[in-house]
mmCIF file of C-alpha atoms in Angstrom:
data_model
loop_
_atom_site.group_PDB
_atom_site.id
_atom_site.type_symbol
_atom_site.label_atom_id
_atom_site.label_comp_id
_atom_site.label_asym_id
_atom_site.label_seq_id
_atom_site.Cartn_x
_atom_site.Cartn_y
_atom_site.Cartn_z
ATOM 1 C CA ASP M 1 56.577 26.971 34.223
ATOM 2 C CA THR M 2 56.635 30.340 32.272
ATOM 3 C CA GLY M 3 59.751 29.550 29.942
ATOM 4 C CA VAL M 4 59.486 29.154 25.789
ATOM 5 C CA SER M 5 57.697 26.515 25.319
ATOM 6 C CA GLN M 6 58.230 24.422 21.853
ATOM 7 C CA ASN M 7 56.179 21.743 20.318
ATOM 8 C CA PRO M 8 56.597 18.815 18.725
ATOM 9 C CA ARG M 9 60.050 18.167 20.452
ATOM 10 C CA HIS M 10 60.703 15.980 17.681
ATOM 11 C CA LYS M 11 59.335 15.193 14.067
ATOM 12 C CA ILE M 12 60.233 12.268 11.644
ATOM 13 C CA THR M 13 58.464 13.329 8.302
ATOM 14 C CA LYS M 14 58.799 11.898 4.823
ATOM 15 C CA ARG M 15 59.900 14.089 2.129
ATOM 16 C CA GLY M 16 58.048 16.129 0.418
ATOM 17 C CA GLN M 17 55.603 16.623 3.671
ATOM 18 C CA ASN M 18 54.741 19.706 5.164
ATOM 19 C CA VAL M 19 55.545 19.956 8.895
ATOM 20 C CA THR M 20 54.700 22.479 11.332
ATOM 21 C CA PHE M 21 56.182 23.896 14.598
ATOM 22 C CA ARG M 22 54.573 26.014 17.506
ATOM 23 C CA CYS M 23 56.151 28.758 19.551
ATOM 24 C CA ASP M 24 54.885 30.035 22.958
ATOM 25 C CA PRO M 25 57.176 32.605 24.221
ATOM 26 C CA ILE M 26 57.111 33.781 27.801
ATOM 27 C CA SER M 27 54.039 35.529 27.985
ATOM 28 C CA GLU M 28 55.529 39.126 28.356
ATOM 29 C CA HIS M 29 57.781 39.064 25.667
ATOM 30 C CA ASN M 30 56.903 40.708 22.439
ATOM 31 C CA ARG M 31 59.987 39.619 20.604
ATOM 32 C CA LEU M 32 60.189 36.633 18.957
ATOM 33 C CA TYR M 33 63.004 34.603 17.084
ATOM 34 C CA TRP M 34 63.542 31.575 15.310
ATOM 35 C CA TYR M 35 66.760 29.697 14.588
ATOM 36 C CA ARG M 36 67.569 26.737 13.064
ATOM 37 C CA GLN M 37 70.940 24.939 14.179
ATOM 38 C CA THR M 38 72.551 21.807 12.789
ATOM 39 C CA LEU M 39 75.470 19.461 14.197
ATOM 40 C CA GLY M 40 78.238 21.358 14.555
ATOM 41 C CA GLN M 41 77.218 24.819 14.080
ATOM 42 C CA GLY M 42 75.814 27.644 15.643
ATOM 43 C CA PRO M 43 72.166 28.655 15.846
ATOM 44 C CA GLU M 44 71.523 30.167 12.526
ATOM 45 C CA PHE M 45 68.658 33.019 12.536
ATOM 46 C CA LEU M 46 65.710 32.832 10.566
ATOM 47 C CA THR M 47 62.804 35.117 11.170
ATOM 48 C CA TYR M 48 62.181 37.391 13.999
ATOM 49 C CA PHE M 49 58.647 39.012 15.225
ATOM 50 C CA GLN M 50 57.916 42.171 17.344
ATOM 51 C CA ASN M 51 54.827 42.117 18.576
ATOM 52 C CA GLU M 52 52.503 40.341 14.976
ATOM 53 C CA ALA M 53 55.242 42.204 13.063
ATOM 54 C CA GLN M 54 57.867 40.307 10.810
ATOM 55 C CA LEU M 55 60.490 42.243 10.370
ATOM 56 C CA GLU M 56 63.187 40.284 9.062
ATOM 57 C CA LYS M 57 63.605 36.632 7.083
ATOM 58 C CA SER M 58 67.065 35.277 6.636
ATOM 59 C CA ARG M 59 68.202 34.283 3.194
ATOM 60 C CA LEU M 60 68.032 31.131 4.535
ATOM 61 C CA LEU M 61 64.649 30.889 4.853
ATOM 62 C CA SER M 62 63.368 29.799 1.375
ATOM 63 C CA ASP M 63 59.956 30.308 -0.098
ATOM 64 C CA ARG M 64 58.852 26.710 1.495
ATOM 65 C CA PHE M 65 59.362 28.460 4.815
ATOM 66 C CA SER M 66 56.346 30.715 6.510
ATOM 67 C CA ALA M 67 56.219 32.200 9.945
ATOM 68 C CA GLU M 68 53.757 33.804 11.597
ATOM 69 C CA ARG M 69 52.277 35.321 14.844
ATOM 70 C CA PRO M 70 49.332 36.697 14.279
ATOM 71 C CA LYS M 71 48.200 37.870 17.597
ATOM 72 C CA GLY M 72 51.777 38.348 19.009
ATOM 73 C CA SER M 73 51.728 35.930 21.397
ATOM 74 C CA PHE M 74 52.618 32.513 19.729
ATOM 75 C CA SER M 75 54.440 31.785 16.862
ATOM 76 C CA THR M 76 53.939 28.979 13.739
ATOM 77 C CA LEU M 77 56.980 28.135 11.683
ATOM 78 C CA GLU M 78 55.654 25.818 8.688
ATOM 79 C CA ILE M 79 57.807 24.062 5.949
ATOM 80 C CA GLN M 80 56.273 22.801 2.958
ATOM 81 C CA ARG M 81 57.387 20.098 0.981
ATOM 82 C CA THR M 82 60.474 19.192 3.380
ATOM 83 C CA GLU M 83 63.505 18.349 1.953
ATOM 84 C CA GLN M 84 66.507 15.804 3.357
ATOM 85 C CA GLY M 85 68.545 19.107 3.668
ATOM 86 C CA ASP M 86 65.230 20.306 6.133
ATOM 87 C CA SER M 87 66.753 18.099 9.061
ATOM 88 C CA ALA M 88 67.854 20.176 11.700
ATOM 89 C CA MET M 89 66.810 21.551 15.456
ATOM 90 C CA TYR M 90 64.683 24.179 14.888
ATOM 91 C CA LEU M 91 64.742 26.903 18.114
ATOM 92 C CA CYS M 92 62.264 29.556 19.701
ATOM 93 C CA ALA M 93 63.838 32.692 21.148
ATOM 94 C CA SER M 94 61.758 35.344 23.031
ATOM 95 C CA ARG M 95 63.115 38.407 24.488
ATOM 96 C CA GLY M 96 61.437 42.015 26.351
ATOM 97 C CA ALA M 97 61.478 45.209 25.528
ATOM 98 C CA ASN M 98 64.171 45.844 28.102
ATOM 99 C CA THR M 99 66.042 42.764 27.972
ATOM 100 C CA GLY M 100 69.416 41.818 26.125
ATOM 101 C CA GLU M 101 69.141 38.269 26.689
ATOM 102 C CA LEU M 102 67.130 35.317 24.433
ATOM 103 C CA PHE M 103 65.474 32.561 26.124
ATOM 104 C CA PHE M 104 65.323 29.730 24.351
ATOM 105 C CA GLY M 105 63.114 26.982 24.354
ATOM 106 C CA GLU M 106 64.082 23.346 24.140
ATOM 107 C CA GLY M 107 63.771 23.112 20.713
ATOM 108 C CA SER M 108 61.801 20.738 17.893
ATOM 109 C CA ARG M 109 64.224 18.335 16.448
ATOM 110 C CA LEU M 110 62.955 17.907 12.845
ATOM 111 C CA THR M 111 64.210 14.867 10.862
ATOM 112 C CA VAL M 112 63.267 14.171 7.199
ATOM 113 C CA LEU M 113 63.673 10.688 5.901
ATOM 114 C CA ASP E 1 80.249 35.362 5.752
ATOM 115 C CA GLN E 2 80.305 34.665 9.472
ATOM 116 C CA GLN E 3 80.409 37.842 11.239
ATOM 117 C CA VAL E 4 80.717 36.125 14.914
ATOM 118 C CA LYS E 5 83.895 33.580 14.781
ATOM 119 C CA GLN E 6 85.203 30.774 17.561
ATOM 120 C CA ASN E 7 88.297 29.514 15.783
ATOM 121 C CA SER E 8 88.566 26.634 18.631
ATOM 122 C CA PRO E 9 86.037 23.937 18.246
ATOM 123 C CA SER E 10 86.712 22.533 21.306
ATOM 124 C CA LEU E 11 88.603 22.662 24.420
ATOM 125 C CA SER E 12 89.829 20.672 27.389
ATOM 126 C CA VAL E 13 90.736 22.361 30.897
ATOM 127 C CA GLN E 14 91.469 20.071 34.230
ATOM 128 C CA GLU E 15 89.041 20.731 36.550
ATOM 129 C CA GLY E 16 89.990 23.831 39.309
ATOM 130 C CA ARG E 17 92.084 25.575 36.115
ATOM 131 C CA ILE E 18 90.530 28.154 34.500
ATOM 132 C CA SER E 19 88.780 27.813 30.783
ATOM 133 C CA ILE E 20 89.284 30.455 28.315
ATOM 134 C CA LEU E 21 86.708 30.703 25.591
ATOM 135 C CA ASN E 22 87.284 32.987 22.392
ATOM 136 C CA CYS E 23 85.185 35.055 19.691
ATOM 137 C CA ASP E 24 86.202 37.664 17.481
ATOM 138 C CA TYR E 25 83.337 39.477 15.608
ATOM 139 C CA THR E 26 83.730 41.239 12.228
ATOM 140 C CA ASN E 27 80.539 43.863 12.364
ATOM 141 C CA SER E 28 81.715 47.048 14.186
ATOM 142 C CA MET E 29 77.958 48.035 14.773
ATOM 143 C CA PHE E 30 77.577 45.387 17.208
ATOM 144 C CA ASP E 31 77.360 46.867 20.762
ATOM 145 C CA TYR E 32 75.878 44.033 22.781
ATOM 146 C CA PHE E 33 77.599 40.415 23.013
ATOM 147 C CA LEU E 34 76.340 37.402 24.938
ATOM 148 C CA TRP E 35 77.264 34.087 26.111
ATOM 149 C CA TYR E 36 75.399 31.144 25.762
ATOM 150 C CA LYS E 37 76.147 27.304 27.392
ATOM 151 C CA LYS E 38 74.268 24.587 25.329
ATOM 152 C CA TYR E 39 74.165 20.664 26.709
ATOM 153 C CA PRO E 40 72.768 18.169 24.246
ATOM 154 C CA ALA E 41 69.399 17.791 23.504
ATOM 155 C CA GLU E 42 68.371 21.111 25.476
ATOM 156 C CA GLY E 43 68.014 25.120 24.188
ATOM 157 C CA PRO E 44 71.069 27.484 24.846
ATOM 158 C CA THR E 45 70.756 29.003 28.282
ATOM 159 C CA PHE E 46 71.967 32.583 28.656
ATOM 160 C CA LEU E 47 74.996 33.042 30.834
ATOM 161 C CA ILE E 48 76.316 36.575 30.820
ATOM 162 C CA SER E 49 76.338 39.766 28.606
ATOM 163 C CA ILE E 50 78.425 42.919 28.356
ATOM 164 C CA SER E 51 77.505 46.233 26.402
ATOM 165 C CA SER E 52 80.158 47.562 24.369
ATOM 166 C CA ILE E 53 80.158 50.678 27.013
ATOM 167 C CA LYS E 54 82.189 48.078 29.170
ATOM 168 C CA ASP E 55 85.106 46.127 29.012
ATOM 169 C CA LYS E 56 84.536 43.747 31.721
ATOM 170 C CA ASN E 57 81.590 42.047 33.279
ATOM 171 C CA GLU E 58 81.744 39.488 36.229
ATOM 172 C CA ASP E 59 79.204 37.057 37.650
ATOM 173 C CA GLY E 60 80.505 34.557 40.144
ATOM 174 C CA ARG E 61 82.810 32.156 38.189
ATOM 175 C CA PHE E 62 82.067 33.911 34.657
ATOM 176 C CA THR E 63 84.080 37.000 33.414
ATOM 177 C CA VAL E 64 83.383 38.380 30.035
ATOM 178 C CA PHE E 65 86.106 40.730 28.594
ATOM 179 C CA LEU E 66 85.626 42.229 25.824
ATOM 180 C CA ASN E 67 88.264 44.347 23.388
ATOM 181 C CA LYS E 68 86.449 46.824 21.176
ATOM 182 C CA SER E 69 89.285 47.890 18.884
ATOM 183 C CA ALA E 70 90.460 43.993 18.421
ATOM 184 C CA LYS E 71 86.531 43.181 17.774
ATOM 185 C CA HIS E 72 87.641 40.157 20.311
ATOM 186 C CA LEU E 73 86.065 39.101 23.124
ATOM 187 C CA SER E 74 86.842 36.386 25.862
ATOM 188 C CA LEU E 75 84.842 33.943 28.570
ATOM 189 C CA HIS E 76 86.875 32.981 31.655
ATOM 190 C CA ILE E 77 85.700 30.371 33.907
ATOM 191 C CA VAL E 78 87.229 29.835 37.258
ATOM 192 C CA PRO E 79 87.832 27.727 38.646
ATOM 193 C CA SER E 80 86.394 25.227 36.135
ATOM 194 C CA GLN E 81 83.816 22.445 37.196
ATOM 195 C CA PRO E 82 82.910 18.794 35.556
ATOM 196 C CA GLY E 83 79.186 20.462 35.388
ATOM 197 C CA ASP E 84 80.209 23.175 32.759
ATOM 198 C CA SER E 85 81.046 20.851 30.046
ATOM 199 C CA ALA E 86 78.990 21.927 27.264
ATOM 200 C CA VAL E 87 79.214 23.527 24.040
ATOM 201 C CA TYR E 88 80.081 27.641 24.444
ATOM 202 C CA PHE E 89 78.036 30.090 22.067
ATOM 203 C CA CYS E 90 79.337 33.838 21.586
ATOM 204 C CA ALA E 91 76.567 36.225 20.353
ATOM 205 C CA ALA E 92 76.217 39.894 19.382
ATOM 206 C CA SER E 93 73.864 42.387 18.327
ATOM 207 C CA ALA E 94 73.475 45.921 16.908
ATOM 208 C CA ARG E 95 70.799 47.183 19.725
ATOM 209 C CA LYS E 96 71.209 50.887 18.577
ATOM 210 C CA THR E 97 69.997 50.148 15.504
ATOM 211 C CA SER E 98 66.179 49.866 14.618
ATOM 212 C CA TYR E 99 66.381 46.079 14.633
ATOM 213 C CA ASP E 100 68.215 44.169 16.793
ATOM 214 C CA LYS E 101 68.986 40.217 15.296
ATOM 215 C CA VAL E 102 71.093 38.549 17.392
ATOM 216 C CA ILE E 103 73.947 36.414 15.615
ATOM 217 C CA PHE E 104 75.836 33.253 17.016
ATOM 218 C CA GLY E 105 79.232 31.650 16.565
ATOM 219 C CA PRO E 106 79.926 28.228 15.342
ATOM 220 C CA GLY E 107 80.511 27.458 19.028
ATOM 221 C CA THR E 108 83.422 25.577 20.965
ATOM 222 C CA SER E 109 82.831 22.483 23.041
ATOM 223 C CA LEU E 110 84.426 22.586 26.605
ATOM 224 C CA SER E 111 85.315 19.455 28.643
ATOM 225 C CA VAL E 112 86.107 19.978 31.766
ATOM 226 C CA ILE E 113 88.207 16.724 33.017
ATOM 227 C CA PRO E 114 88.060 15.492 36.767
#
């Protein structure tokens, strides 16, 4: 399977704990995106990488959120000191330089108790 | 501010009839538009796209129409099938800018009734 892979698929944590999600994009794609989706809403843009460079971060991304793509391949999204409001589906997507559409992974669902 | 709007949260259509999903945008820099379909517990999957240099793009049962002057696009599905029941997201990007963040609308939940 050469699609976008995300893990874990589901994470349940207690408030105040740190969590990390991983995304493996389609191998030849140099652009990688993180989105957050809550019930009844569309995917909300969080951040975007071109190769290893993080080109933009949304104002939604507080100081507790950090994303990396150290070698321009896989990416991680870490949330520190989780809050109940962080409960959401975290979606990763990738696309190539010459294609328009984003290819999404199946998402990582975070539940903060 | 919501740059991509889908004002109908839900839509019900009889099997075999046409489904029309609407989308409006506010940012005149947007030049590339996409439609995605999402089933529960899955990531969105790409359906069809259109560049701002066109006003129509067709792929099988799916056709997207773009009216740039009205900043409006629509997705037509004909004939509608029960398997089309899903949430549909409209998305837009400004590819001619130096970066291409893709902005999504809130979605329309389509139910196709057998």
